mmCIF file of C-alpha atoms in Angstrom:
data_model
loop_
_atom_site.group_PDB
_atom_site.id
_atom_site.type_symbol
_atom_site.label_atom_id
_atom_site.label_comp_id
_atom_site.label_asym_id
_atom_site.label_seq_id
_atom_site.Cartn_x
_atom_site.Cartn_y
_atom_site.Cartn_z
ATOM 1 C CA MET A 1 -5.649 -7.429 -28.134
ATOM 2 C CA VAL A 2 -7.773 -8.098 -25.066
ATOM 3 C CA THR A 3 -7.366 -11.844 -25.018
ATOM 4 C CA ASP A 4 -8.929 -12.466 -21.630
ATOM 5 C CA LYS A 5 -11.044 -10.652 -19.113
ATOM 6 C CA TYR A 6 -8.183 -9.036 -17.277
ATOM 7 C CA VAL A 7 -5.172 -8.034 -19.355
ATOM 8 C CA ILE A 8 -4.327 -6.078 -22.475
ATOM 9 C CA ARG A 9 -1.774 -8.409 -24.037
ATOM 10 C CA GLU A 10 -0.454 -6.616 -27.125
ATOM 11 C CA GLN A 11 2.573 -4.427 -26.348
ATOM 12 C CA ASN A 12 1.641 -1.452 -28.513
ATOM 13 C CA ALA A 13 -1.837 -1.417 -26.989
ATOM 14 C CA SER A 14 -0.227 -1.369 -23.532
ATOM 15 C CA LEU A 15 1.906 1.617 -24.540
ATOM 16 C CA VAL A 16 -1.138 3.463 -25.851
ATOM 17 C CA MET A 17 -3.133 2.679 -22.716
ATOM 18 C CA GLU A 18 -0.289 3.823 -20.453
ATOM 19 C CA GLN A 19 -0.133 7.153 -22.271
ATOM 20 C CA ILE A 20 -3.895 7.603 -22.034
ATOM 21 C CA VAL A 21 -3.884 6.914 -18.296
ATOM 22 C CA GLN A 22 -0.888 9.178 -17.626
ATOM 23 C CA HIS A 23 -1.783 12.101 -19.883
ATOM 24 C CA ALA A 24 -5.553 12.139 -20.414
ATOM 25 C CA PRO A 25 -7.313 13.863 -21.943
ATOM 26 C CA ILE A 26 -5.131 13.172 -24.974
ATOM 27 C CA SER A 27 -5.611 13.085 -28.752
ATOM 28 C CA ARG A 28 -4.652 10.332 -31.149
ATOM 29 C CA ALA A 29 -2.083 12.651 -32.746
ATOM 30 C CA SER A 30 -0.420 13.238 -29.366
ATOM 31 C CA LEU A 31 -0.410 9.511 -28.670
ATOM 32 C CA SER A 32 1.316 8.903 -32.003
ATOM 33 C CA SER A 33 3.911 11.579 -31.282
ATOM 34 C CA ASN A 34 4.587 10.489 -27.691
ATOM 35 C CA ILE A 35 4.989 6.777 -28.449
ATOM 36 C CA GLY A 36 6.507 6.919 -31.921
ATOM 37 C CA LEU A 37 3.820 4.796 -33.553
ATOM 38 C CA ASN A 38 2.278 5.876 -36.850
ATOM 39 C CA LYS A 39 -1.168 7.428 -36.782
ATOM 40 C CA ALA A 40 -2.842 4.495 -38.522
ATOM 41 C CA THR A 41 -1.580 2.050 -35.869
ATOM 42 C CA VAL A 42 -2.698 4.328 -33.052
ATOM 43 C CA SER A 43 -6.089 4.717 -34.714
ATOM 44 C CA ASP A 44 -6.526 0.943 -34.965
ATOM 45 C CA ILE A 45 -5.511 0.427 -31.323
ATOM 46 C CA THR A 46 -7.770 3.158 -29.947
ATOM 47 C CA LYS A 47 -10.657 1.838 -32.062
ATOM 48 C CA LYS A 48 -10.302 -1.562 -30.395
ATOM 49 C CA LEU A 49 -9.912 -0.022 -26.909
ATOM 50 C CA LEU A 50 -13.114 1.955 -27.517
ATOM 51 C CA GLU A 51 -14.924 -1.199 -28.651
ATOM 52 C CA ASP A 52 -13.714 -2.956 -25.502
ATOM 53 C CA LYS A 53 -15.013 -0.004 -23.433
ATOM 54 C CA LEU A 54 -11.636 0.495 -21.798
ATOM 55 C CA ILE A 55 -11.378 4.090 -23.007
ATOM 56 C CA GLU A 56 -13.871 6.751 -24.010
ATOM 57 C CA GLU A 57 -14.046 9.857 -26.168
ATOM 58 C CA ILE A 58 -14.746 12.947 -24.085
ATOM 59 C CA GLY A 59 -14.963 15.869 -26.456
ATOM 60 C CA ILE A 60 -13.023 18.144 -28.746
ATOM 61 C CA GLY A 61 -9.588 19.612 -28.029
ATOM 62 C CA GLU A 62 -7.850 22.681 -29.431
ATOM 63 C CA SER A 63 -6.537 22.584 -32.992
ATOM 64 C CA SER A 64 -2.795 22.787 -33.621
ATOM 65 C CA HIS A 65 -0.994 26.036 -34.455
ATOM 66 C CA SER A 66 -1.201 25.112 -38.117
ATOM 67 C CA GLY A 67 -4.971 24.838 -37.905
ATOM 68 C CA GLY A 68 -6.913 21.883 -39.236
ATOM 69 C CA ARG A 69 -9.563 19.752 -37.604
ATOM 70 C CA LYS A 70 -9.840 19.881 -33.833
ATOM 71 C CA PRO A 71 -8.837 16.539 -32.263
ATOM 72 C CA ILE A 72 -11.128 14.192 -30.371
ATOM 73 C CA LEU A 73 -9.777 13.618 -26.858
ATOM 74 C CA LEU A 74 -9.530 10.237 -25.151
ATOM 75 C CA GLN A 75 -9.407 9.086 -21.547
ATOM 76 C CA LEU A 76 -9.619 5.890 -19.512
ATOM 77 C CA ASN A 77 -13.126 4.571 -18.935
ATOM 78 C CA ASN A 78 -12.777 4.740 -15.166
ATOM 79 C CA LYS A 79 -15.918 2.744 -14.501
ATOM 80 C CA ALA A 80 -15.023 -0.248 -16.652
ATOM 81 C CA GLY A 81 -14.253 -2.368 -13.581
ATOM 82 C CA LEU A 82 -13.925 -2.617 -9.814
ATOM 83 C CA SER A 83 -10.747 -3.171 -7.803
ATOM 84 C CA ILE A 84 -10.921 -4.769 -4.346
ATOM 85 C CA ALA A 85 -8.141 -3.981 -1.850
ATOM 86 C CA ILE A 86 -7.903 -5.615 1.584
ATOM 87 C CA GLU A 87 -5.496 -4.982 4.449
ATOM 88 C CA LEU A 88 -5.183 -7.770 7.009
ATOM 89 C CA GLY A 89 -3.815 -6.386 10.269
ATOM 90 C CA TYR A 90 -3.307 -8.625 13.256
ATOM 91 C CA ASP A 91 -6.319 -6.999 14.966
ATOM 92 C CA PHE A 92 -8.226 -5.329 12.120
ATOM 93 C CA ILE A 93 -9.328 -5.737 8.527
ATOM 94 C CA SER A 94 -9.752 -2.848 6.076
ATOM 95 C CA THR A 95 -11.479 -2.955 2.713
ATOM 96 C CA MET A 96 -11.543 -0.475 -0.165
ATOM 97 C CA VAL A 97 -13.330 -0.828 -3.489
ATOM 98 C CA THR A 98 -12.459 1.582 -6.296
ATOM 99 C CA TYR A 99 -12.956 2.249 -9.959
ATOM 100 C CA LEU A 100 -9.980 2.117 -12.338
ATOM 101 C CA ASP A 101 -8.825 5.657 -11.524
ATOM 102 C CA GLY A 102 -8.702 4.988 -7.786
ATOM 103 C CA GLU A 103 -12.040 6.694 -7.096
ATOM 104 C CA VAL A 104 -13.259 5.140 -3.854
ATOM 105 C CA VAL A 105 -16.621 3.401 -4.085
ATOM 106 C CA TYR A 106 -16.517 1.875 -0.598
ATOM 107 C CA TYR A 107 -14.210 1.874 2.430
ATOM 108 C CA ASN A 108 -14.558 0.117 5.754
ATOM 109 C CA LYS A 109 -12.324 -0.768 8.695
ATOM 110 C CA GLU A 110 -13.311 -3.422 11.207
ATOM 111 C CA ARG A 111 -11.398 -2.926 14.451
ATOM 112 C CA SER A 112 -10.886 -5.528 17.175
ATOM 113 C CA THR A 113 -11.118 -8.239 14.516
ATOM 114 C CA PHE A 114 -8.260 -10.610 15.240
ATOM 115 C CA ILE A 115 -7.011 -12.322 12.089
ATOM 116 C CA THR A 116 -5.794 -15.928 12.255
ATOM 117 C CA LYS A 117 -5.054 -18.691 9.794
ATOM 118 C CA GLU A 118 -8.355 -20.289 10.863
ATOM 119 C CA ASN A 119 -10.620 -17.316 10.087
ATOM 120 C CA VAL A 120 -8.856 -15.345 7.352
ATOM 121 C CA LEU A 121 -10.395 -17.226 4.408
ATOM 122 C CA ALA A 122 -13.880 -16.637 5.757
ATOM 123 C CA HIS A 123 -13.208 -12.905 6.212
ATOM 124 C CA VAL A 124 -11.755 -12.454 2.727
ATOM 125 C CA SER A 125 -14.468 -14.590 1.095
ATOM 126 C CA ASN A 126 -17.207 -12.541 2.756
ATOM 127 C CA ILE A 127 -15.702 -9.374 1.282
ATOM 128 C CA ILE A 128 -15.308 -10.805 -2.223
ATOM 129 C CA GLU A 129 -18.793 -12.286 -2.322
ATOM 130 C CA LYS A 130 -20.303 -9.014 -1.126
ATOM 131 C CA TYR A 131 -18.884 -7.163 -4.137
ATOM 132 C CA GLU A 132 -19.574 -9.905 -6.621
ATOM 133 C CA LYS A 133 -23.224 -8.903 -6.192
ATOM 134 C CA ILE A 134 -22.605 -5.451 -7.690
ATOM 135 C CA SER A 135 -19.744 -6.287 -10.043
ATOM 136 C CA ASN A 136 -22.098 -6.695 -13.003
ATOM 137 C CA LEU A 137 -22.755 -2.945 -12.869
ATOM 138 C CA THR A 138 -19.377 -2.499 -14.614
ATOM 139 C CA THR A 139 -18.180 -3.903 -17.945
ATOM 140 C CA TYR A 140 -15.427 -6.121 -16.550
ATOM 141 C CA GLY A 141 -16.635 -6.634 -12.984
ATOM 142 C CA ILE A 142 -13.968 -7.355 -10.375
ATOM 143 C CA ILE A 143 -10.622 -6.825 -12.112
ATOM 144 C CA GLY A 144 -8.380 -7.889 -9.242
ATOM 145 C CA ILE A 145 -8.027 -8.440 -5.511
ATOM 146 C CA GLY A 146 -4.999 -6.999 -3.715
ATOM 147 C CA ILE A 147 -4.196 -8.034 -0.137
ATOM 148 C CA ALA A 148 -1.800 -6.264 2.249
ATOM 149 C CA ILE A 149 -0.032 -8.457 4.814
ATOM 150 C CA HIS A 150 1.951 -7.305 7.867
ATOM 151 C CA GLY A 151 4.971 -9.500 7.264
ATOM 152 C CA ILE A 152 7.363 -10.725 4.603
ATOM 153 C CA VAL A 153 5.792 -11.679 1.274
ATOM 154 C CA ASN A 154 7.579 -12.891 -1.843
ATOM 155 C CA GLU A 155 5.724 -13.597 -5.076
ATOM 156 C CA ASN A 156 2.393 -13.963 -3.242
ATOM 157 C CA ASN A 157 3.876 -16.336 -0.654
ATOM 158 C CA ILE A 158 3.744 -15.265 2.997
ATOM 159 C CA SER A 159 6.953 -16.343 4.729
ATOM 160 C CA PHE A 160 7.043 -14.424 8.040
ATOM 161 C CA THR A 161 4.318 -12.710 10.073
ATOM 162 C CA PRO A 162 5.564 -11.869 13.579
ATOM 163 C CA TYR A 163 2.248 -10.793 15.109
ATOM 164 C CA TYR A 164 -0.162 -13.344 13.635
ATOM 165 C CA ASP A 165 0.069 -16.797 12.084
ATOM 166 C CA LEU A 166 -0.748 -16.184 8.413
ATOM 167 C CA ASP A 167 2.699 -17.506 7.477
ATOM 168 C CA GLU A 168 1.316 -20.937 8.372
ATOM 169 C CA LEU A 169 -1.322 -20.768 5.608
ATOM 170 C CA ALA A 170 -0.906 -20.872 1.821
ATOM 171 C CA LEU A 171 -3.374 -18.000 1.467
ATOM 172 C CA TYR A 172 -2.737 -17.339 -2.220
ATOM 173 C CA GLU A 173 -3.229 -20.984 -3.179
ATOM 174 C CA GLU A 174 -6.399 -21.259 -1.111
ATOM 175 C CA LEU A 175 -7.929 -18.128 -2.628
ATOM 176 C CA THR A 176 -7.041 -19.064 -6.206
ATOM 177 C CA LYS A 177 -8.831 -22.370 -5.672
ATOM 178 C CA LEU A 178 -11.982 -20.457 -4.773
ATOM 179 C CA TYR A 179 -11.923 -17.494 -7.182
ATOM 180 C CA GLN A 180 -11.013 -16.823 -10.805
ATOM 181 C CA TYR A 181 -9.916 -13.233 -10.171
ATOM 182 C CA PRO A 182 -6.268 -12.144 -10.307
ATOM 183 C CA ILE A 183 -5.024 -12.028 -6.722
ATOM 184 C CA HIS A 184 -2.002 -10.073 -5.501
ATOM 185 C CA ILE A 185 -0.606 -10.554 -1.988
ATOM 186 C CA GLU A 186 2.104 -8.134 -0.876
ATOM 187 C CA ASN A 187 3.766 -6.688 2.212
ATOM 188 C CA GLU A 188 1.800 -3.797 3.717
ATOM 189 C CA ALA A 189 4.706 -1.322 3.781
ATOM 190 C CA ASN A 190 5.584 -2.127 0.164
ATOM 191 C CA LEU A 191 2.017 -1.374 -0.813
ATOM 192 C CA THR A 192 2.011 1.958 1.042
ATOM 193 C CA ALA A 193 5.062 2.936 -1.018
ATOM 194 C CA ILE A 194 3.375 1.861 -4.262
ATOM 195 C CA GLY A 195 0.269 3.762 -3.206
ATOM 196 C CA GLU A 196 2.171 6.990 -2.487
ATOM 197 C CA SER A 197 4.203 6.662 -5.708
ATOM 198 C CA THR A 198 1.066 6.105 -7.786
ATOM 199 C CA PHE A 199 -1.506 8.393 -6.230
ATOM 200 C CA SER A 200 0.201 11.152 -4.221
ATOM 201 C CA THR A 201 3.587 12.269 -5.569
ATOM 202 C CA GLU A 202 5.630 12.770 -8.720
ATOM 203 C CA PHE A 203 8.805 11.658 -6.930
ATOM 204 C CA ASN A 204 10.275 8.351 -8.088
ATOM 205 C CA ASN A 205 12.680 7.851 -5.159
ATOM 206 C CA LEU A 206 10.868 7.545 -1.864
ATOM 207 C CA ILE A 207 10.442 5.550 1.306
ATOM 208 C CA SER A 208 7.112 4.864 2.973
ATOM 209 C CA LEU A 209 7.669 4.014 6.634
ATOM 210 C CA SER A 210 4.812 2.058 8.208
ATOM 211 C CA VAL A 211 4.782 2.266 11.985
ATOM 212 C CA HIS A 212 2.028 0.050 13.372
ATOM 213 C CA SER A 213 2.346 -3.222 15.293
ATOM 214 C CA GLY A 214 5.795 -3.414 13.718
ATOM 215 C CA ILE A 215 7.901 -1.104 11.562
ATOM 216 C CA GLY A 216 8.447 -1.678 7.849
ATOM 217 C CA ALA A 217 9.733 0.393 4.953
ATOM 218 C CA GLY A 218 8.466 0.308 1.397
ATOM 219 C CA ILE A 219 11.269 1.362 -0.956
ATOM 220 C CA ILE A 220 10.737 2.935 -4.375
ATOM 221 C CA ILE A 221 13.930 3.436 -6.418
ATOM 222 C CA ASP A 222 13.658 5.051 -9.858
ATOM 223 C CA GLY A 223 9.946 4.365 -9.825
ATOM 224 C CA GLN A 224 10.272 0.649 -9.062
ATOM 225 C CA LEU A 225 9.600 -1.245 -5.838
ATOM 226 C CA PHE A 226 12.779 -2.698 -4.331
ATOM 227 C CA THR A 227 12.102 -5.954 -2.479
ATOM 228 C CA GLY A 228 15.532 -7.555 -2.094
ATOM 229 C CA LEU A 229 16.212 -11.253 -1.544
ATOM 230 C CA ASP A 230 12.952 -13.209 -1.085
ATOM 231 C CA GLY A 231 11.023 -9.982 -0.427
ATOM 232 C CA ARG A 232 12.979 -9.210 2.753
ATOM 233 C CA ALA A 233 14.086 -5.654 1.952
ATOM 234 C CA GLY A 234 12.627 -2.895 4.100
ATOM 235 C CA GLU A 235 12.320 -4.840 7.354
ATOM 236 C CA VAL A 236 13.879 -1.932 9.232
ATOM 237 C CA GLY A 237 11.897 -2.784 12.349
ATOM 238 C CA HIS A 238 14.261 -5.716 12.778
ATOM 239 C CA SER A 239 17.439 -3.671 12.664
ATOM 240 C CA VAL A 240 19.060 -3.634 16.105
ATOM 241 C CA LEU A 241 18.604 -0.457 18.119
ATOM 242 C CA TYR A 242 19.820 -1.703 21.499
ATOM 243 C CA PRO A 243 22.204 -4.722 21.421
ATOM 244 C CA ASN A 244 21.113 -7.464 23.843
ATOM 245 C CA GLY A 245 17.847 -5.622 24.360
ATOM 246 C CA LYS A 246 14.264 -6.877 24.302
ATOM 247 C CA ASP A 247 13.496 -10.193 22.629
ATOM 248 C CA CYS A 248 11.904 -9.949 19.180
ATOM 249 C CA PRO A 249 9.877 -12.637 17.331
ATOM 250 C CA CYS A 250 12.426 -12.456 14.482
ATOM 251 C CA GLY A 251 15.084 -14.015 16.743
ATOM 252 C CA ASN A 252 17.090 -10.848 17.390
ATOM 253 C CA LYS A 253 17.340 -8.885 20.603
ATOM 254 C CA GLY A 254 16.843 -5.128 20.773
ATOM 255 C CA CYS A 255 15.045 -4.614 17.453
ATOM 256 C CA LEU A 256 13.846 -1.125 16.581
ATOM 257 C CA GLU A 257 10.170 -2.060 16.584
ATOM 258 C CA GLN A 258 10.393 -3.410 20.136
ATOM 259 C CA TYR A 259 11.015 0.172 21.261
ATOM 260 C CA CYS A 260 9.139 2.542 18.970
ATOM 261 C CA SER A 261 6.300 0.874 17.065
ATOM 262 C CA ASP A 262 2.845 2.376 17.630
ATOM 263 C CA LYS A 263 1.920 -0.835 19.444
ATOM 264 C CA VAL A 264 4.814 -0.451 21.900
ATOM 265 C CA LEU A 265 4.171 3.276 22.328
ATOM 266 C CA LEU A 266 0.510 2.709 23.241
ATOM 267 C CA GLU A 267 1.468 -0.102 25.621
ATOM 268 C CA GLN A 268 3.961 2.199 27.369
ATOM 269 C CA PHE A 269 1.230 4.835 27.593
ATOM 270 C CA ARG A 270 -1.234 2.335 29.047
ATOM 271 C CA GLU A 271 1.203 1.074 31.669
ATOM 272 C CA SER A 272 2.488 4.491 32.680
ATOM 273 C CA LYS A 273 -1.029 5.874 33.208
ATOM 274 C CA GLN A 274 -2.318 2.575 34.662
ATOM 275 C CA LEU A 275 -5.223 2.466 32.222
ATOM 276 C CA SER A 276 -7.163 -0.589 31.118
ATOM 277 C CA ASP A 277 -7.457 0.582 27.510
ATOM 278 C CA VAL A 278 -5.841 3.304 25.418
ATOM 279 C CA THR A 279 -6.223 4.725 21.930
ATOM 280 C CA PRO A 280 -4.152 7.050 19.713
ATOM 281 C CA ASP A 281 -6.868 9.668 20.228
ATOM 282 C CA LEU A 282 -6.458 9.571 24.008
ATOM 283 C CA LEU A 283 -2.679 9.755 23.667
ATOM 284 C CA ALA A 284 -2.995 12.820 21.438
ATOM 285 C CA GLU A 285 -5.489 14.438 23.805
ATOM 286 C CA LEU A 286 -3.110 14.175 26.749
ATOM 287 C CA TYR A 287 -0.118 15.188 24.650
ATOM 288 C CA TYR A 288 -1.815 18.425 23.627
ATOM 289 C CA ALA A 289 -2.911 18.927 27.249
ATOM 290 C CA ASN A 290 0.847 18.959 28.066
ATOM 291 C CA ASP A 291 0.658 15.920 30.301
ATOM 292 C CA PRO A 292 4.291 15.623 31.465
ATOM 293 C CA LEU A 293 4.385 11.821 31.421
ATOM 294 C CA VAL A 294 2.968 11.642 27.911
ATOM 295 C CA GLN A 295 5.374 14.347 26.753
ATOM 296 C CA GLU A 296 8.290 12.300 28.095
ATOM 297 C CA ILE A 297 7.069 9.104 26.418
ATOM 298 C CA ILE A 298 6.683 10.879 23.067
ATOM 299 C CA GLN A 299 10.136 12.448 23.325
ATOM 300 C CA GLN A 300 11.769 9.053 23.929
ATOM 301 C CA HIS A 301 9.697 7.497 21.156
ATOM 302 C CA CYS A 302 10.916 10.137 18.682
ATOM 303 C CA TYR A 303 14.534 9.734 19.793
ATOM 304 C CA ASN A 304 14.419 5.972 19.205
ATOM 305 C CA LEU A 305 12.559 6.270 15.911
ATOM 306 C CA SER A 306 14.984 8.892 14.628
ATOM 307 C CA LYS A 307 17.824 6.360 14.850
ATOM 308 C CA GLY A 308 16.055 4.043 12.444
ATOM 309 C CA ILE A 309 15.137 6.911 10.127
ATOM 310 C CA ASN A 310 18.734 8.148 10.126
ATOM 311 C CA ASN A 311 19.847 4.732 8.873
ATOM 312 C CA ILE A 312 17.181 4.720 6.164
ATOM 313 C CA MET A 313 18.319 8.135 4.977
ATOM 314 C CA THR A 314 21.983 7.180 4.797
ATOM 315 C CA PHE A 315 21.275 3.832 3.094
ATOM 316 C CA PHE A 316 18.829 5.005 0.418
ATOM 317 C CA ALA A 317 18.934 8.847 0.225
ATOM 318 C CA PRO A 318 15.275 9.115 -0.843
ATOM 319 C CA LYS A 319 13.730 12.387 -1.910
ATOM 320 C CA VAL A 320 10.978 11.975 0.668
ATOM 321 C CA ILE A 321 10.051 9.691 3.551
ATOM 322 C CA PHE A 322 6.318 9.287 4.110
ATOM 323 C CA MET A 323 5.359 8.374 7.672
ATOM 324 C CA ASN A 324 2.343 6.093 7.928
ATOM 325 C CA SER A 325 1.294 5.884 11.580
ATOM 326 C CA SER A 326 -2.007 6.322 13.398
ATOM 327 C CA VAL A 327 -0.148 8.209 16.148
ATOM 328 C CA VAL A 328 1.703 10.561 13.786
ATOM 329 C CA ARG A 329 -1.565 11.345 12.005
ATOM 330 C CA ARG A 330 -2.914 12.601 15.345
ATOM 331 C CA ILE A 331 0.311 14.208 16.584
ATOM 332 C CA PRO A 332 2.042 15.602 13.469
ATOM 333 C CA GLU A 333 4.539 17.453 15.681
ATOM 334 C CA ILE A 334 6.266 14.087 16.014
ATOM 335 C CA LEU A 335 7.791 14.750 12.578
ATOM 336 C CA SER A 336 9.530 17.874 13.892
ATOM 337 C CA LEU A 337 10.681 16.050 17.012
ATOM 338 C CA ILE A 338 12.217 13.313 14.853
ATOM 339 C CA SER A 339 13.916 15.902 12.639
ATOM 340 C CA ASP A 340 15.411 17.549 15.729
ATOM 341 C CA ASN A 341 17.290 14.287 16.366
ATOM 342 C CA LEU A 342 18.681 14.034 12.824
ATOM 343 C CA HIS A 343 22.025 15.796 12.794
ATOM 344 C CA SER A 344 23.972 14.151 9.975
ATOM 345 C CA SER A 345 24.868 16.225 6.917
ATOM 346 C CA PHE A 346 23.720 13.234 4.841
ATOM 347 C CA ASN A 347 20.137 13.935 5.910
ATOM 348 C CA GLN A 348 19.975 17.391 4.373
ATOM 349 C CA ASN A 349 17.195 18.060 1.853
ATOM 350 C CA ILE A 350 15.400 14.775 2.631
ATOM 351 C CA VAL A 351 11.813 15.603 3.500
ATOM 352 C CA ILE A 352 9.841 13.718 6.170
ATOM 353 C CA GLU A 353 6.083 14.002 5.631
ATOM 354 C CA ASN A 354 2.898 12.563 6.977
ATOM 355 C CA SER A 355 1.486 10.006 4.553
ATOM 356 C CA ARG A 356 -0.711 11.765 2.031
ATOM 357 C CA LEU A 357 -2.936 8.699 1.800
ATOM 358 C CA GLY A 358 -3.187 8.032 5.531
ATOM 359 C CA SER A 359 -4.725 4.796 6.743
ATOM 360 C CA LYS A 360 -5.709 3.905 3.165
ATOM 361 C CA ALA A 361 -2.135 3.972 1.807
ATOM 362 C CA SER A 362 -1.666 0.196 1.609
ATOM 363 C CA LEU A 363 -5.134 -0.152 0.085
ATOM 364 C CA PHE A 364 -4.253 2.355 -2.620
ATOM 365 C CA GLY A 365 -1.083 0.359 -3.258
ATOM 366 C CA ALA A 366 -3.089 -2.832 -3.666
ATOM 367 C CA THR A 367 -5.427 -0.916 -5.970
ATOM 368 C CA ALA A 368 -2.468 0.193 -8.089
ATOM 369 C CA LEU A 369 -1.323 -3.432 -8.473
ATOM 370 C CA ASN A 370 -4.801 -4.478 -9.571
ATOM 371 C CA ILE A 371 -5.090 -1.686 -12.126
ATOM 372 C CA ARG A 372 -1.574 -2.162 -13.510
ATOM 373 C CA ASN A 373 -2.189 -5.874 -13.982
ATOM 374 C CA PHE A 374 -5.586 -5.381 -15.596
ATOM 375 C CA LEU A 375 -4.386 -2.743 -18.060
ATOM 376 C CA ASN A 376 -0.957 -4.413 -18.487
ATOM 377 C CA ILE A 377 0.949 -1.178 -17.889
ATOM 378 C CA SER A 378 4.186 -0.949 -15.933
ATOM 379 C CA HIS A 379 4.094 2.722 -14.914
ATOM 380 C CA LEU A 380 0.980 4.105 -13.294
ATOM 381 C CA LYS A 381 0.591 7.672 -12.046
ATOM 382 C CA ILE A 382 -2.886 8.876 -11.116
ATOM 383 C CA ILE A 383 -2.357 11.960 -9.004
ATOM 384 C CA ASN A 384 -5.342 13.974 -7.807
ATOM 385 C CA THR A 385 -4.498 17.631 -8.333
ATOM 386 C CA ASP A 386 -7.737 19.006 -6.889
#
């Protein structure tokens, strides 16, 4: 059933594991009823999963209405392995290590670290080798490494990165030469959507809009990530806002992200106030101090961004749009200002929310990929209801 270190291969075992993850604590009788497998088969599968230390018995549940023996309840053995998630921004690198339920063991963000094709392998290798030293504290050690890239990725291949040169390196091939672990490379916005879908909401139709150096949308339709041709879906930052406008690295002129990415917003702030350096915190401070220039910049930013969001709403009609932006996290009123510019009847009942996972959203998405691959389950929901 567990034929290698990483994946449950047998289909019925995958179904049982998926039910345990989704509905724990759960009894063998409930597993049998939910999946439609006979009790003897479920008993054999759970026996093997217990032997493999992938699940654990956690106590006694309530007996049924007809009485009888009280059932023994099962749940995932959360500490069976470690997941490593890495986000490679053009000027930062974030790392998160979790157990199999998404519990965070370690998180770090290195700012002002400029990522290039020359130094990225060294950065990623340093992270992996750091956690190899503690991986033996769990049964299965490192169960996967997920990497978020700010650019277009298709089947682990990086094809376009407008703000750094990682598209000039076969990163997946280089890492798989060095390490035996399963490695997953994916677009950052796609991972934020997977993260929200897995760890923060029951909704199965959603958009996660990442507004950073560029603007990208992760699209979840009926619980599945939509990536389009060659992974190019969701590149809303390269839709044209102003025809014949500013040049964009994609080849277009007037792209949305040339006018309302966080990077552009902070640059406008820096130039307008004639400052040598700016941060989202300083922008928020002056916004809440009612600085008239900052207020004007934010208003224009929201107007421009609302045009892109309007198009997303009319194209996909999601239940919710999660905004993932360091500026919006500090100035949540931006959500109301955007909504004030959305007048179409097609936008009714679509909620715009701050990301529930914040700056860790893409890391949680990478974590979800690692866990799904390791347990060989297609649907993963681990929502913290505390």
